Amino acid sequence: MRSMSISRPVKRKDFDEKISGRAKFVDDYQSPDYYHACILRSERPHARIVSINIPEIPEDTWVARGRDVPVQNRVLVDIPDQFILNDVEVEYVGEAILIVVAKTKAKARRFMEQISVEYEDLPTCFDVTESDTILHDCRFVKGDPDKVFNEAHEVFEEVLTTGFQEHAYLEPQGIVAEYRDGYMTVCGAMQCPFYIHNAIKHAFGFDDDHVRVIQATVGGGFGGKEDYPSVVGLQAALASYVSGKPVKLVFDRQEDIISTTKRHAARMIYKTALDEEGNILAMDVNVTLDGGAYLGISTTVIERSLVHCLGPYVVDHVRAYGCVKKTNQVVTGAFRGFGDPQTIFAVDTHLAHIARHLGRDHVEYRRSYLAQQGDRTATDGLYRDPVFIREMADKVLEQSDYYAKREAYSKDTGRYRRGIGIGFLGRGCGFAGFAERDFVKGVVRIRKHADDTVEALVSSTDMGQGIHTSFCKVIAETLEIPLSQVSCPRPDTQRVPNSGPTNASRSMQIVGRMLQRAALRLKDEWIPGKEQVIEEHYREERDAVNPWNTKTFNGDGFATYGWSTTVTEVELDTVTSEVRLVNIWGVFDIGRIIDRNLVEGQMHGGLVQGYGYASMEKMEIENGVIMQDRLNNYIIPTAYDIGGIHVDFVDNPYEAGPFGAKGAAELPFCGVASSYVNAVENVTQRVYLSIPLTPEKIFESLQEEV
Amino acid sequence: MAINNRKPQSLNEALRIRHDCEVIPYMGGTDVMVERDPKASFLFLGDLPELQQLTRDAEGWHLGSGLTFSSLLAEEDCPDLLREAVSRIASPAIRNLGTIGGNICNASPAGDTLPVLLLYDTDLVLKSLKGERRVSLDAFIVSRKHIDLRSDELLVDIIMKPKAYNHFYYEKIGSRRAMSISKIAMAAAAEIQKGTVADFAISFASMYKTPLRFKDLEETVKGKSLDSLEAMKQDVVHAYGERLNPISDLRSTADYRKGVSLKLIGDFIDTILETFGQG
Amino acid sequence: MISFVLNGENVETASLPSSRLLDILREEFLLTGAKEGCGEGECGACSVLIDGKLANSCLIAVGSIEGKKVMTIEGFSETERFRVLSDAFAEVGAVQCGFCIPGMVLASESLLSVCAKPTEEEIRIALSGNLCRCTGYELIVKAVQLASERGAGTVWTAGI
């Protein structure tokens, strides 16, 4: 039972400074020495810049251009890709052209407004179906789909689509940079300090010791502060490099929305081969993601979409192809779930539609294809750990009183009618394949001071999810010392080793495990009153059953998997087609809970963000211009939009995770959309293939006869 | 201190400044501050006691233009339909700042109080040093963000005329349940006396560049029995369908706005029949 | 000069009356608890109390608050009511990134100060102008309920 005490909630370490308003987010850093930067951005979706007319630059003002970057004017993430500043040929509205630095933001803005740009428009593409530029593609085959499709009784085909999504972290992006005496220091809103560290080294030609990246308190990330802060960081760094001043670059909300990354809009063609009895024989999946103007981190996103194209279901014969296409639109990037919310929505909805087409109960039908321990994944890997998704389904069906409600609601008449829906989900935890072993090669350090307090030194960032508190718990529990004796500072690349980025729900499972191992060693070697440092490196704790092959996309895609099932109860206003979220239930398998409050908070937040994605978060880009570019028209849920949220867990300790924990934070997000659509379909008895499922779409569907 | 950006102590002082200087009247600030013009010269009117009264007399309700939405909600005498509309505006914080006068003068197509005010044939009293004039709300709102207010005038009094309505209907359709700019706002009211429609009125916001009310269509219903109303329901809806030609924008589509508005009209008539009908 | 009462102290500013109160608080008085999340009154991160009522400081021209009482999270955090709210937020785990939290706390206070025992619906409406992207609001609502249970009749007395 001792190991369960880890789940007992504690007060998070940063609570007092946050609740009292003392926590310093990047815009809260103030100094009379600071200068401020403004970025001139493209107004055209694709154009050659013929000329830039800059009036005489006043004293104490600077203009930074791409050519001022000493080594390469590119942002290194996976590869050197986007420009830091682009004054040659802009590829999307909002692309950065140049930077103005002045003593105040108002002064910088005033001067920027006097600069004019002459453009020569070039051909544009805003629709992936018309784009002939493939930024990246991948494919895999399992079994013999060609043969099975040829022999099938019937092929059921659908095209499902999902929209762009804005992270809408409450804190806009920003970085403060200071270049002094050959050293570049940047501090600000970020998930991955070493991404920025690398990007600055690459663009400026600095060595490790001349670049220092420090995380400020971060006001929400969700992936939005994973890859994009490298762009902001480089821009701030360049502004300081050119001006010789400490420079603050903080976006306002509109600038943040038009220029930072979005979740990829997706178009997914699902073809399913069925036999006479309606059994699924094979699937053919074709996924196209809208990458926007540059590749960014889309390579990994499309790979993740594709690997999860079957969601939690098991099908023996699969052919899958995925590509990211270029459009002259804002760049898409990392966002909670990272490519799989799209295909998980699609496959789960598709299976429910097959059941409907066959006249079968969609819950039972989908359930019969849910994975079990020992089944093979889409890529022919093995579900080697215990899989409780069927038990979780029983649990959520019972807790939500699903069947009784479905029965009762089918008799609803009158203006307001209720419906209930369910969704299922399984997804890999952490990075795919051998990325941890071969690329990340994470390192953690634990420093015990002479006063016997212990510090966790990691590059993982706390952006609100509470991971620093959780890390402290893992260490305190392992060392059997009070939590107050353990701390985990915000990362500063000068003090912490590179334990990898903060993404992919990897922090607890991978970094937490390394910290646990380090703590175990420290426990053995503990000498009271002595300063001690323990360093741990990543290592594979279990051999893959079917080792991942990057070329063929075959094998164990992930070390382990997280599971969830979500029931959504809605109320449709038949006059207005508005839908109210009455209740949402989620049952989750995240291994073992490290702090119940923190984990519940993640589940609630993910469910509500997923509800927004499914229902109201509409982002339309017209001729390259984002229409919903402010928080009054990009609509995220308020407290009043949410009914009851009910979360529960199964305890399924993961043998290679700290205290049995595995990936958690993305899971709740990824399963809401199919559950929500299923619930609305339950009321309207119509079929929907697209999210966000807005009242406008529901209204349109209700104009058609069933 | 500059002559502009003044916080006058009395309405007369405010009118004097308004006459002498180029100033932007500032009530709650919730619209003018979004524009973020640092050089704007504001005339701060929000706290003038003369603009904070809600009174009732034979002429109707007199609403001071400086009444915030929150203070309207706290006023016992606030007409119910207006209370309903105001309670759905934005958020508590915005309701603490925003004013009824500001909502009118901002002349947003999505001004949520406007459909209710139109149902009460609201008149506005505009004051200047030279005197005052009275215009109907309908005439005051010329177009989107464009009002009939002279550069030396201030809106001081909002007069909602007495009505004998005994049936009310209000729907705000936003993109979410709170903190939302309307896709459609519809206010409707009727007076039913002894099985006859004595009065009938419907008004919309967010459909067009100005709020809409079609009095000629309302006339076709007045004087009709409830039975006739039931029989002519589809014709009434159809007649509105001929007139409503809503916009498409980033919040919603013309089809949705029109289709849902017509359903709301039908639902409004249904609620009359349910409330006052035989059954 | 514009004078007003800031967290209980008489203060003056020489800024333009059209300046945003948010900027004055953050840049002149170095009170950075009020945040800019949107700059147009949509997110509530800049919430302050003006004469005890919740308001978006990004929508307030400082000239309009001449003579009024402004309370920011820094001032409120010195009060007994704050302690009750803070303990409740801590106990249920209502805080994640923290960017919205000063505004949430002030929105909670502005509700409880006029309605010490609110219903869940009243709480959700009271918080509806304060966006949060991390928590799904569930534990914030629970925290306000818990604070109400503990503070109604002692630190908050209205409506009971």
PDB file of C-alpha atoms in Angstrom, chain B residues 52-279:
ATOM      1  CA  GLN B  52     -27.855  57.337 -12.935  1.00  0.00           C
ATOM      2  CA  GLN B  53     -31.593  57.471 -12.366  1.00  0.00           C
ATOM      3  CA  LEU B  54     -34.285  55.003 -13.279  1.00  0.00           C
ATOM      4  CA  THR B  55     -37.730  56.547 -12.830  1.00  0.00           C
ATOM      5  CA  ARG B  56     -41.197  55.793 -14.045  1.00  0.00           C
ATOM      6  CA  ASP B  57     -43.939  58.226 -14.946  1.00  0.00           C
ATOM      7  CA  ALA B  58     -46.837  58.543 -17.382  1.00  0.00           C
ATOM      8  CA  GLU B  59     -44.364  58.863 -20.230  1.00  0.00           C
ATOM      9  CA  GLY B  60     -42.830  55.500 -19.422  1.00  0.00           C
ATOM     10  CA  TRP B  61     -39.545  54.411 -17.941  1.00  0.00           C
ATOM     11  CA  HIS B  62     -36.735  56.973 -17.892  1.00  0.00           C
ATOM     12  CA  LEU B  63     -33.359  55.338 -17.907  1.00  0.00           C
ATOM     13  CA  GLY B  64     -30.319  57.499 -17.271  1.00  0.00           C
ATOM     14  CA  SER B  65     -27.801  56.803 -19.999  1.00  0.00           C
ATOM     15  CA  GLY B  66     -25.071  56.204 -17.406  1.00  0.00           C
ATOM     16  CA  LEU B  67     -26.811  53.287 -15.736  1.00  0.00           C
ATOM     17  CA  THR B  68     -24.517  50.303 -15.846  1.00  0.00           C
ATOM     18  CA  PHE B  69     -25.896  46.926 -16.753  1.00  0.00           C
ATOM     19  CA  SER B  70     -25.318  45.766 -13.184  1.00  0.00           C
ATOM     20  CA  SER B  71     -27.210  48.698 -11.711  1.00  0.00           C
ATOM     21  CA  LEU B  72     -30.093  48.060 -14.127  1.00  0.00           C
ATOM     22  CA  LEU B  73     -30.218  44.469 -12.921  1.00  0.00           C
ATOM     23  CA  ALA B  74     -30.389  45.745  -9.353  1.00  0.00           C
ATOM     24  CA  GLU B  75     -33.257  48.155 -10.109  1.00  0.00           C
ATOM     25  CA  GLU B  76     -36.625  46.760  -9.100  1.00  0.00           C
ATOM     26  CA  ASP B  77     -38.349  48.893 -11.705  1.00  0.00           C
ATOM     27  CA  CYS B  78     -36.256  47.631 -14.610  1.00  0.00           C
ATOM     28  CA  PRO B  79     -38.614  46.181 -17.236  1.00  0.00           C
ATOM     29  CA  ASP B  80     -38.361  42.388 -17.206  1.00  0.00           C
ATOM     30  CA  LEU B  81     -37.526  41.991 -20.852  1.00  0.00           C
ATOM     31  CA  LEU B  82     -34.697  44.507 -20.562  1.00  0.00           C
ATOM     32  CA  ARG B  83     -33.461  42.745 -17.433  1.00  0.00           C
ATOM     33  CA  GLU B  84     -33.419  39.463 -19.340  1.00  0.00           C
ATOM     34  CA  ALA B  85     -31.416  40.967 -22.209  1.00  0.00           C
ATOM     35  CA  VAL B  86     -28.993  42.743 -19.880  1.00  0.00           C
ATOM     36  CA  SER B  87     -28.379  39.623 -17.796  1.00  0.00           C
ATOM     37  CA  ARG B  88     -27.057  37.863 -20.885  1.00  0.00           C
ATOM     38  CA  ILE B  89     -24.583  40.591 -21.868  1.00  0.00           C
ATOM     39  CA  ALA B  90     -20.902  39.621 -21.705  1.00  0.00           C
ATOM     40  CA  SER B  91     -19.652  38.896 -18.178  1.00  0.00           C
ATOM     41  CA  PRO B  92     -20.161  40.223 -14.645  1.00  0.00           C
ATOM     42  CA  ALA B  93     -17.095  42.466 -14.934  1.00  0.00           C
ATOM     43  CA  ILE B  94     -18.285  43.976 -18.199  1.00  0.00           C
ATOM     44  CA  ARG B  95     -21.771  44.405 -16.783  1.00  0.00           C
ATOM     45  CA  ASN B  96     -20.231  46.383 -13.933  1.00  0.00           C
ATOM     46  CA  LEU B  97     -18.676  48.796 -16.413  1.00  0.00           C
ATOM     47  CA  GLY B  98     -20.880  48.889 -19.507  1.00  0.00           C
ATOM     48  CA  THR B  99     -23.854  51.221 -19.654  1.00  0.00           C
ATOM     49  CA  ILE B 100     -27.178  51.295 -21.436  1.00  0.00           C
ATOM     50  CA  GLY B 101     -26.264  54.613 -23.019  1.00  0.00           C
ATOM     51  CA  GLY B 102     -23.013  53.179 -24.256  1.00  0.00           C
ATOM     52  CA  ASN B 103     -24.787  50.176 -25.714  1.00  0.00           C
ATOM     53  CA  ILE B 104     -27.034  52.515 -27.703  1.00  0.00           C
ATOM     54  CA  CYS B 105     -24.357  54.963 -28.830  1.00  0.00           C
ATOM     55  CA  ASN B 106     -21.940  52.233 -29.836  1.00  0.00           C
ATOM     56  CA  ALA B 107     -24.614  51.273 -32.377  1.00  0.00           C
ATOM     57  CA  SER B 108     -23.183  47.828 -32.808  1.00  0.00           C
ATOM     58  CA  PRO B 109     -25.310  45.543 -34.948  1.00  0.00           C
ATOM     59  CA  ALA B 110     -24.989  43.151 -32.013  1.00  0.00           C
ATOM     60  CA  GLY B 111     -26.146  45.596 -29.315  1.00  0.00           C
ATOM     61  CA  ASP B 112     -28.156  43.327 -27.063  1.00  0.00           C
ATOM     62  CA  THR B 113     -30.410  45.934 -25.475  1.00  0.00           C
ATOM     63  CA  LEU B 114     -31.480  47.425 -28.791  1.00  0.00           C
ATOM     64  CA  PRO B 115     -34.185  44.898 -29.779  1.00  0.00           C
ATOM     65  CA  VAL B 116     -35.821  45.269 -26.372  1.00  0.00           C
ATOM     66  CA  LEU B 117     -35.717  49.060 -26.544  1.00  0.00           C
ATOM     67  CA  LEU B 118     -37.245  48.988 -30.007  1.00  0.00           C
ATOM     68  CA  LEU B 119     -40.226  47.005 -28.722  1.00  0.00           C
ATOM     69  CA  TYR B 120     -40.921  49.877 -26.345  1.00  0.00           C
ATOM     70  CA  ASP B 121     -40.807  52.532 -29.084  1.00  0.00           C
ATOM     71  CA  THR B 122     -37.944  54.056 -27.144  1.00  0.00           C
ATOM     72  CA  ASP B 123     -37.153  57.731 -27.497  1.00  0.00           C
ATOM     73  CA  LEU B 124     -33.826  59.286 -26.690  1.00  0.00           C
ATOM     74  CA  VAL B 125     -33.255  62.687 -25.152  1.00  0.00           C
ATOM     75  CA  LEU B 126     -30.137  64.359 -26.521  1.00  0.00           C
ATOM     76  CA  LYS B 127     -28.899  67.380 -24.654  1.00  0.00           C
ATOM     77  CA  SER B 128     -26.565  70.218 -25.526  1.00  0.00           C
ATOM     78  CA  LEU B 129     -25.904  73.655 -24.131  1.00  0.00           C
ATOM     79  CA  LYS B 130     -28.438  74.958 -26.618  1.00  0.00           C
ATOM     80  CA  GLY B 131     -31.220  72.765 -25.368  1.00  0.00           C
ATOM     81  CA  GLU B 132     -32.450  69.281 -26.002  1.00  0.00           C
ATOM     82  CA  ARG B 133     -34.071  67.273 -28.728  1.00  0.00           C
ATOM     83  CA  ARG B 134     -35.876  64.006 -28.697  1.00  0.00           C
ATOM     84  CA  VAL B 135     -35.452  61.346 -31.372  1.00  0.00           C
ATOM     85  CA  SER B 136     -36.707  57.827 -31.692  1.00  0.00           C
ATOM     86  CA  LEU B 137     -34.119  55.080 -31.186  1.00  0.00           C
ATOM     87  CA  ASP B 138     -35.085  53.832 -34.596  1.00  0.00           C
ATOM     88  CA  ALA B 139     -34.061  57.121 -36.217  1.00  0.00           C
ATOM     89  CA  PHE B 140     -31.036  57.621 -33.957  1.00  0.00           C
ATOM     90  CA  ILE B 141     -29.215  54.538 -35.196  1.00  0.00           C
ATOM     91  CA  VAL B 142     -28.423  55.448 -38.748  1.00  0.00           C
ATOM     92  CA  SER B 143     -26.227  52.528 -39.649  1.00  0.00           C
ATOM     93  CA  ARG B 144     -23.544  50.303 -38.206  1.00  0.00           C
ATOM     94  CA  LYS B 145     -21.583  52.352 -35.641  1.00  0.00           C
ATOM     95  CA  HIS B 146     -23.210  55.501 -36.988  1.00  0.00           C
ATOM     96  CA  ILE B 147     -25.617  57.556 -34.895  1.00  0.00           C
ATOM     97  CA  ASP B 148     -27.482  60.828 -35.133  1.00  0.00           C
ATOM     98  CA  LEU B 149     -25.588  62.558 -32.331  1.00  0.00           C
ATOM     99  CA  ARG B 150     -24.220  66.031 -32.894  1.00  0.00           C
ATOM    100  CA  SER B 151     -20.750  66.909 -31.749  1.00  0.00           C
ATOM    101  CA  ASP B 152     -22.052  69.091 -28.896  1.00  0.00           C
ATOM    102  CA  GLU B 153     -24.710  66.646 -27.717  1.00  0.00           C
ATOM    103  CA  LEU B 154     -24.871  63.921 -25.127  1.00  0.00           C
ATOM    104  CA  LEU B 155     -27.425  61.161 -24.736  1.00  0.00           C
ATOM    105  CA  VAL B 156     -28.934  61.725 -21.310  1.00  0.00           C
ATOM    106  CA  ASP B 157     -32.304  60.071 -21.049  1.00  0.00           C
ATOM    107  CA  ILE B 158     -33.720  56.906 -22.541  1.00  0.00           C
ATOM    108  CA  ILE B 159     -37.511  56.746 -22.499  1.00  0.00           C
ATOM    109  CA  MET B 160     -39.152  53.370 -22.868  1.00  0.00           C
ATOM    110  CA  LYS B 161     -42.825  53.997 -23.528  1.00  0.00           C
ATOM    111  CA  PRO B 162     -45.536  52.237 -21.561  1.00  0.00           C
ATOM    112  CA  LYS B 163     -46.818  49.071 -23.145  1.00  0.00           C
ATOM    113  CA  ALA B 164     -49.493  46.676 -22.035  1.00  0.00           C
ATOM    114  CA  TYR B 165     -47.530  43.622 -23.122  1.00  0.00           C
ATOM    115  CA  ASN B 166     -48.415  40.569 -21.096  1.00  0.00           C
ATOM    116  CA  HIS B 167     -46.299  38.046 -22.959  1.00  0.00           C
ATOM    117  CA  PHE B 168     -42.550  38.234 -23.389  1.00  0.00           C
ATOM    118  CA  TYR B 169     -39.907  36.345 -25.314  1.00  0.00           C
ATOM    119  CA  TYR B 170     -36.159  36.874 -25.478  1.00  0.00           C
ATOM    120  CA  GLU B 171     -33.499  34.747 -27.092  1.00  0.00           C
ATOM    121  CA  LYS B 172     -29.831  35.507 -27.369  1.00  0.00           C
ATOM    122  CA  ILE B 173     -27.883  33.062 -29.461  1.00  0.00           C
ATOM    123  CA  GLY B 174     -24.171  33.427 -28.981  1.00  0.00           C
ATOM    124  CA  SER B 175     -21.199  31.234 -29.687  1.00  0.00           C
ATOM    125  CA  ARG B 176     -21.178  30.110 -26.060  1.00  0.00           C
ATOM    126  CA  ARG B 177     -23.362  30.549 -23.009  1.00  0.00           C
ATOM    127  CA  ALA B 178     -21.605  33.581 -21.551  1.00  0.00           C
ATOM    128  CA  MET B 179     -19.120  36.202 -22.691  1.00  0.00           C
ATOM    129  CA  SER B 180     -20.491  36.101 -26.176  1.00  0.00           C
ATOM    130  CA  ILE B 181     -21.284  38.498 -28.967  1.00  0.00           C
ATOM    131  CA  SER B 182     -24.707  37.588 -30.339  1.00  0.00           C
ATOM    132  CA  LYS B 183     -25.212  35.711 -33.573  1.00  0.00           C
ATOM    133  CA  ILE B 184     -28.907  36.456 -33.174  1.00  0.00           C
ATOM    134  CA  ALA B 185     -30.752  38.368 -30.478  1.00  0.00           C
ATOM    135  CA  MET B 186     -34.535  38.428 -30.715  1.00  0.00           C
ATOM    136  CA  ALA B 187     -36.891  40.228 -28.389  1.00  0.00           C
ATOM    137  CA  ALA B 188     -40.624  39.819 -28.802  1.00  0.00           C
ATOM    138  CA  ALA B 189     -43.696  40.731 -26.845  1.00  0.00           C
ATOM    139  CA  ALA B 190     -47.441  40.567 -27.220  1.00  0.00           C
ATOM    140  CA  GLU B 191     -50.533  41.770 -25.486  1.00  0.00           C
ATOM    141  CA  ILE B 192     -53.337  39.258 -25.487  1.00  0.00           C
ATOM    142  CA  GLN B 193     -56.744  40.445 -24.338  1.00  0.00           C
ATOM    143  CA  LYS B 194     -59.727  38.120 -24.247  1.00  0.00           C
ATOM    144  CA  GLY B 195     -58.406  35.773 -26.842  1.00  0.00           C
ATOM    145  CA  THR B 196     -57.354  38.547 -29.181  1.00  0.00           C
ATOM    146  CA  VAL B 197     -53.915  39.789 -30.118  1.00  0.00           C
ATOM    147  CA  ALA B 198     -54.072  43.417 -29.016  1.00  0.00           C
ATOM    148  CA  ASP B 199     -50.388  44.022 -29.618  1.00  0.00           C
ATOM    149  CA  PHE B 200     -47.562  42.043 -31.208  1.00  0.00           C
ATOM    150  CA  ALA B 201     -43.959  43.064 -31.731  1.00  0.00           C
ATOM    151  CA  ILE B 202     -40.700  41.389 -32.732  1.00  0.00           C
ATOM    152  CA  SER B 203     -37.242  42.872 -33.018  1.00  0.00           C
ATOM    153  CA  PHE B 204     -33.798  41.529 -33.888  1.00  0.00           C
ATOM    154  CA  ALA B 205     -30.151  42.392 -33.429  1.00  0.00           C
ATOM    155  CA  SER B 206     -27.052  40.907 -35.071  1.00  0.00           C
ATOM    156  CA  MET B 207     -28.915  40.178 -38.289  1.00  0.00           C
ATOM    157  CA  TYR B 208     -28.166  43.336 -40.186  1.00  0.00           C
ATOM    158  CA  LYS B 209     -26.184  46.537 -39.844  1.00  0.00           C
ATOM    159  CA  THR B 210     -28.942  47.980 -37.656  1.00  0.00           C
ATOM    160  CA  PRO B 211     -31.446  46.307 -35.366  1.00  0.00           C
ATOM    161  CA  LEU B 212     -34.655  45.349 -37.161  1.00  0.00           C
ATOM    162  CA  ARG B 213     -38.333  45.654 -36.471  1.00  0.00           C
ATOM    163  CA  PHE B 214     -41.088  45.346 -39.090  1.00  0.00           C
ATOM    164  CA  LYS B 215     -44.128  47.216 -37.832  1.00  0.00           C
ATOM    165  CA  ASP B 216     -46.186  46.567 -40.951  1.00  0.00           C
ATOM    166  CA  LEU B 217     -45.855  42.833 -40.415  1.00  0.00           C
ATOM    167  CA  GLU B 218     -46.875  43.251 -36.802  1.00  0.00           C
ATOM    168  CA  GLU B 219     -50.028  45.076 -37.965  1.00  0.00           C
ATOM    169  CA  THR B 220     -51.151  42.008 -39.896  1.00  0.00           C
ATOM    170  CA  VAL B 221     -51.367  40.095 -36.623  1.00  0.00           C
ATOM    171  CA  LYS B 222     -52.929  42.727 -34.414  1.00  0.00           C
ATOM    172  CA  GLY B 223     -56.639  42.359 -33.782  1.00  0.00           C
ATOM    173  CA  LYS B 224     -56.605  38.705 -34.766  1.00  0.00           C
ATOM    174  CA  SER B 225     -58.069  36.015 -32.560  1.00  0.00           C
ATOM    175  CA  LEU B 226     -55.768  33.378 -31.169  1.00  0.00           C
ATOM    176  CA  ASP B 227     -57.377  30.862 -33.485  1.00  0.00           C
ATOM    177  CA  SER B 228     -56.539  33.067 -36.425  1.00  0.00           C
ATOM    178  CA  LEU B 229     -53.030  33.523 -35.084  1.00  0.00           C
ATOM    179  CA  GLU B 230     -52.617  29.767 -34.999  1.00  0.00           C
ATOM    180  CA  ALA B 231     -53.972  29.465 -38.522  1.00  0.00           C
ATOM    181  CA  MET B 232     -51.776  32.224 -39.903  1.00  0.00           C
ATOM    182  CA  LYS B 233     -48.594  31.214 -38.051  1.00  0.00           C
ATOM    183  CA  GLN B 234     -46.851  29.863 -41.123  1.00  0.00           C
ATOM    184  CA  ASP B 235     -47.860  32.933 -43.128  1.00  0.00           C
ATOM    185  CA  VAL B 236     -46.412  35.220 -40.480  1.00  0.00           C
ATOM    186  CA  VAL B 237     -43.182  33.258 -40.427  1.00  0.00           C
ATOM    187  CA  HIS B 238     -43.090  33.298 -44.191  1.00  0.00           C
ATOM    188  CA  ALA B 239     -43.677  37.054 -44.309  1.00  0.00           C
ATOM    189  CA  TYR B 240     -40.707  37.590 -41.982  1.00  0.00           C
ATOM    190  CA  GLY B 241     -38.715  35.238 -44.162  1.00  0.00           C
ATOM    191  CA  GLU B 242     -39.327  37.561 -47.097  1.00  0.00           C
ATOM    192  CA  ARG B 243     -37.899  40.494 -45.143  1.00  0.00           C
ATOM    193  CA  LEU B 244     -35.009  39.001 -43.231  1.00  0.00           C
ATOM    194  CA  ASN B 245     -31.880  39.034 -45.265  1.00  0.00           C
ATOM    195  CA  PRO B 246     -29.167  38.478 -42.692  1.00  0.00           C
ATOM    196  CA  ILE B 247     -25.415  38.742 -42.961  1.00  0.00           C
ATOM    197  CA  SER B 248     -22.789  36.004 -42.998  1.00  0.00           C
ATOM    198  CA  ASP B 249     -19.712  36.743 -40.937  1.00  0.00           C
ATOM    199  CA  LEU B 250     -17.045  35.078 -38.872  1.00  0.00           C
ATOM    200  CA  ARG B 251     -19.575  34.270 -36.152  1.00  0.00           C
ATOM    201  CA  SER B 252     -22.318  32.633 -38.160  1.00  0.00           C
ATOM    202  CA  THR B 253     -23.920  32.143 -41.542  1.00  0.00           C
ATOM    203  CA  ALA B 254     -26.826  33.888 -43.217  1.00  0.00           C
ATOM    204  CA  ASP B 255     -28.656  30.566 -43.561  1.00  0.00           C
ATOM    205  CA  TYR B 256     -28.386  29.838 -39.868  1.00  0.00           C
ATOM    206  CA  ARG B 257     -29.387  33.332 -38.836  1.00  0.00           C
ATOM    207  CA  LYS B 258     -32.393  33.356 -41.092  1.00  0.00           C
ATOM    208  CA  GLY B 259     -33.502  29.799 -40.458  1.00  0.00           C
ATOM    209  CA  VAL B 260     -33.193  30.049 -36.688  1.00  0.00           C
ATOM    210  CA  SER B 261     -34.856  33.469 -36.562  1.00  0.00           C
ATOM    211  CA  LEU B 262     -37.870  32.092 -38.363  1.00  0.00           C
ATOM    212  CA  LYS B 263     -37.998  29.159 -35.968  1.00  0.00           C
ATOM    213  CA  LEU B 264     -37.831  31.576 -33.070  1.00  0.00           C
ATOM    214  CA  ILE B 265     -40.764  33.546 -34.488  1.00  0.00           C
ATOM    215  CA  GLY B 266     -42.725  30.319 -34.793  1.00  0.00           C
ATOM    216  CA  ASP B 267     -41.745  29.398 -31.256  1.00  0.00           C
ATOM    217  CA  PHE B 268     -42.769  32.830 -29.982  1.00  0.00           C
ATOM    218  CA  ILE B 269     -46.215  32.370 -31.529  1.00  0.00           C
ATOM    219  CA  ASP B 270     -46.409  28.854 -30.077  1.00  0.00           C
ATOM    220  CA  THR B 271     -45.658  30.181 -26.603  1.00  0.00           C
ATOM    221  CA  ILE B 272     -48.478  32.730 -26.989  1.00  0.00           C
ATOM    222  CA  LEU B 273     -50.885  29.987 -28.009  1.00  0.00           C
ATOM    223  CA  GLU B 274     -49.720  27.727 -25.183  1.00  0.00           C
ATOM    224  CA  THR B 275     -50.056  30.479 -22.602  1.00  0.00           C
ATOM    225  CA  PHE B 276     -53.326  32.028 -23.684  1.00  0.00           C
ATOM    226  CA  GLY B 277     -54.939  29.343 -25.835  1.00  0.00           C
ATOM    227  CA  GLN B 278     -57.891  27.166 -24.889  1.00  0.00           C
ATOM    228  CA  GLY B 279     -55.932  24.072 -23.959  1.00  0.00           C
TER     229      GLY B 279
END
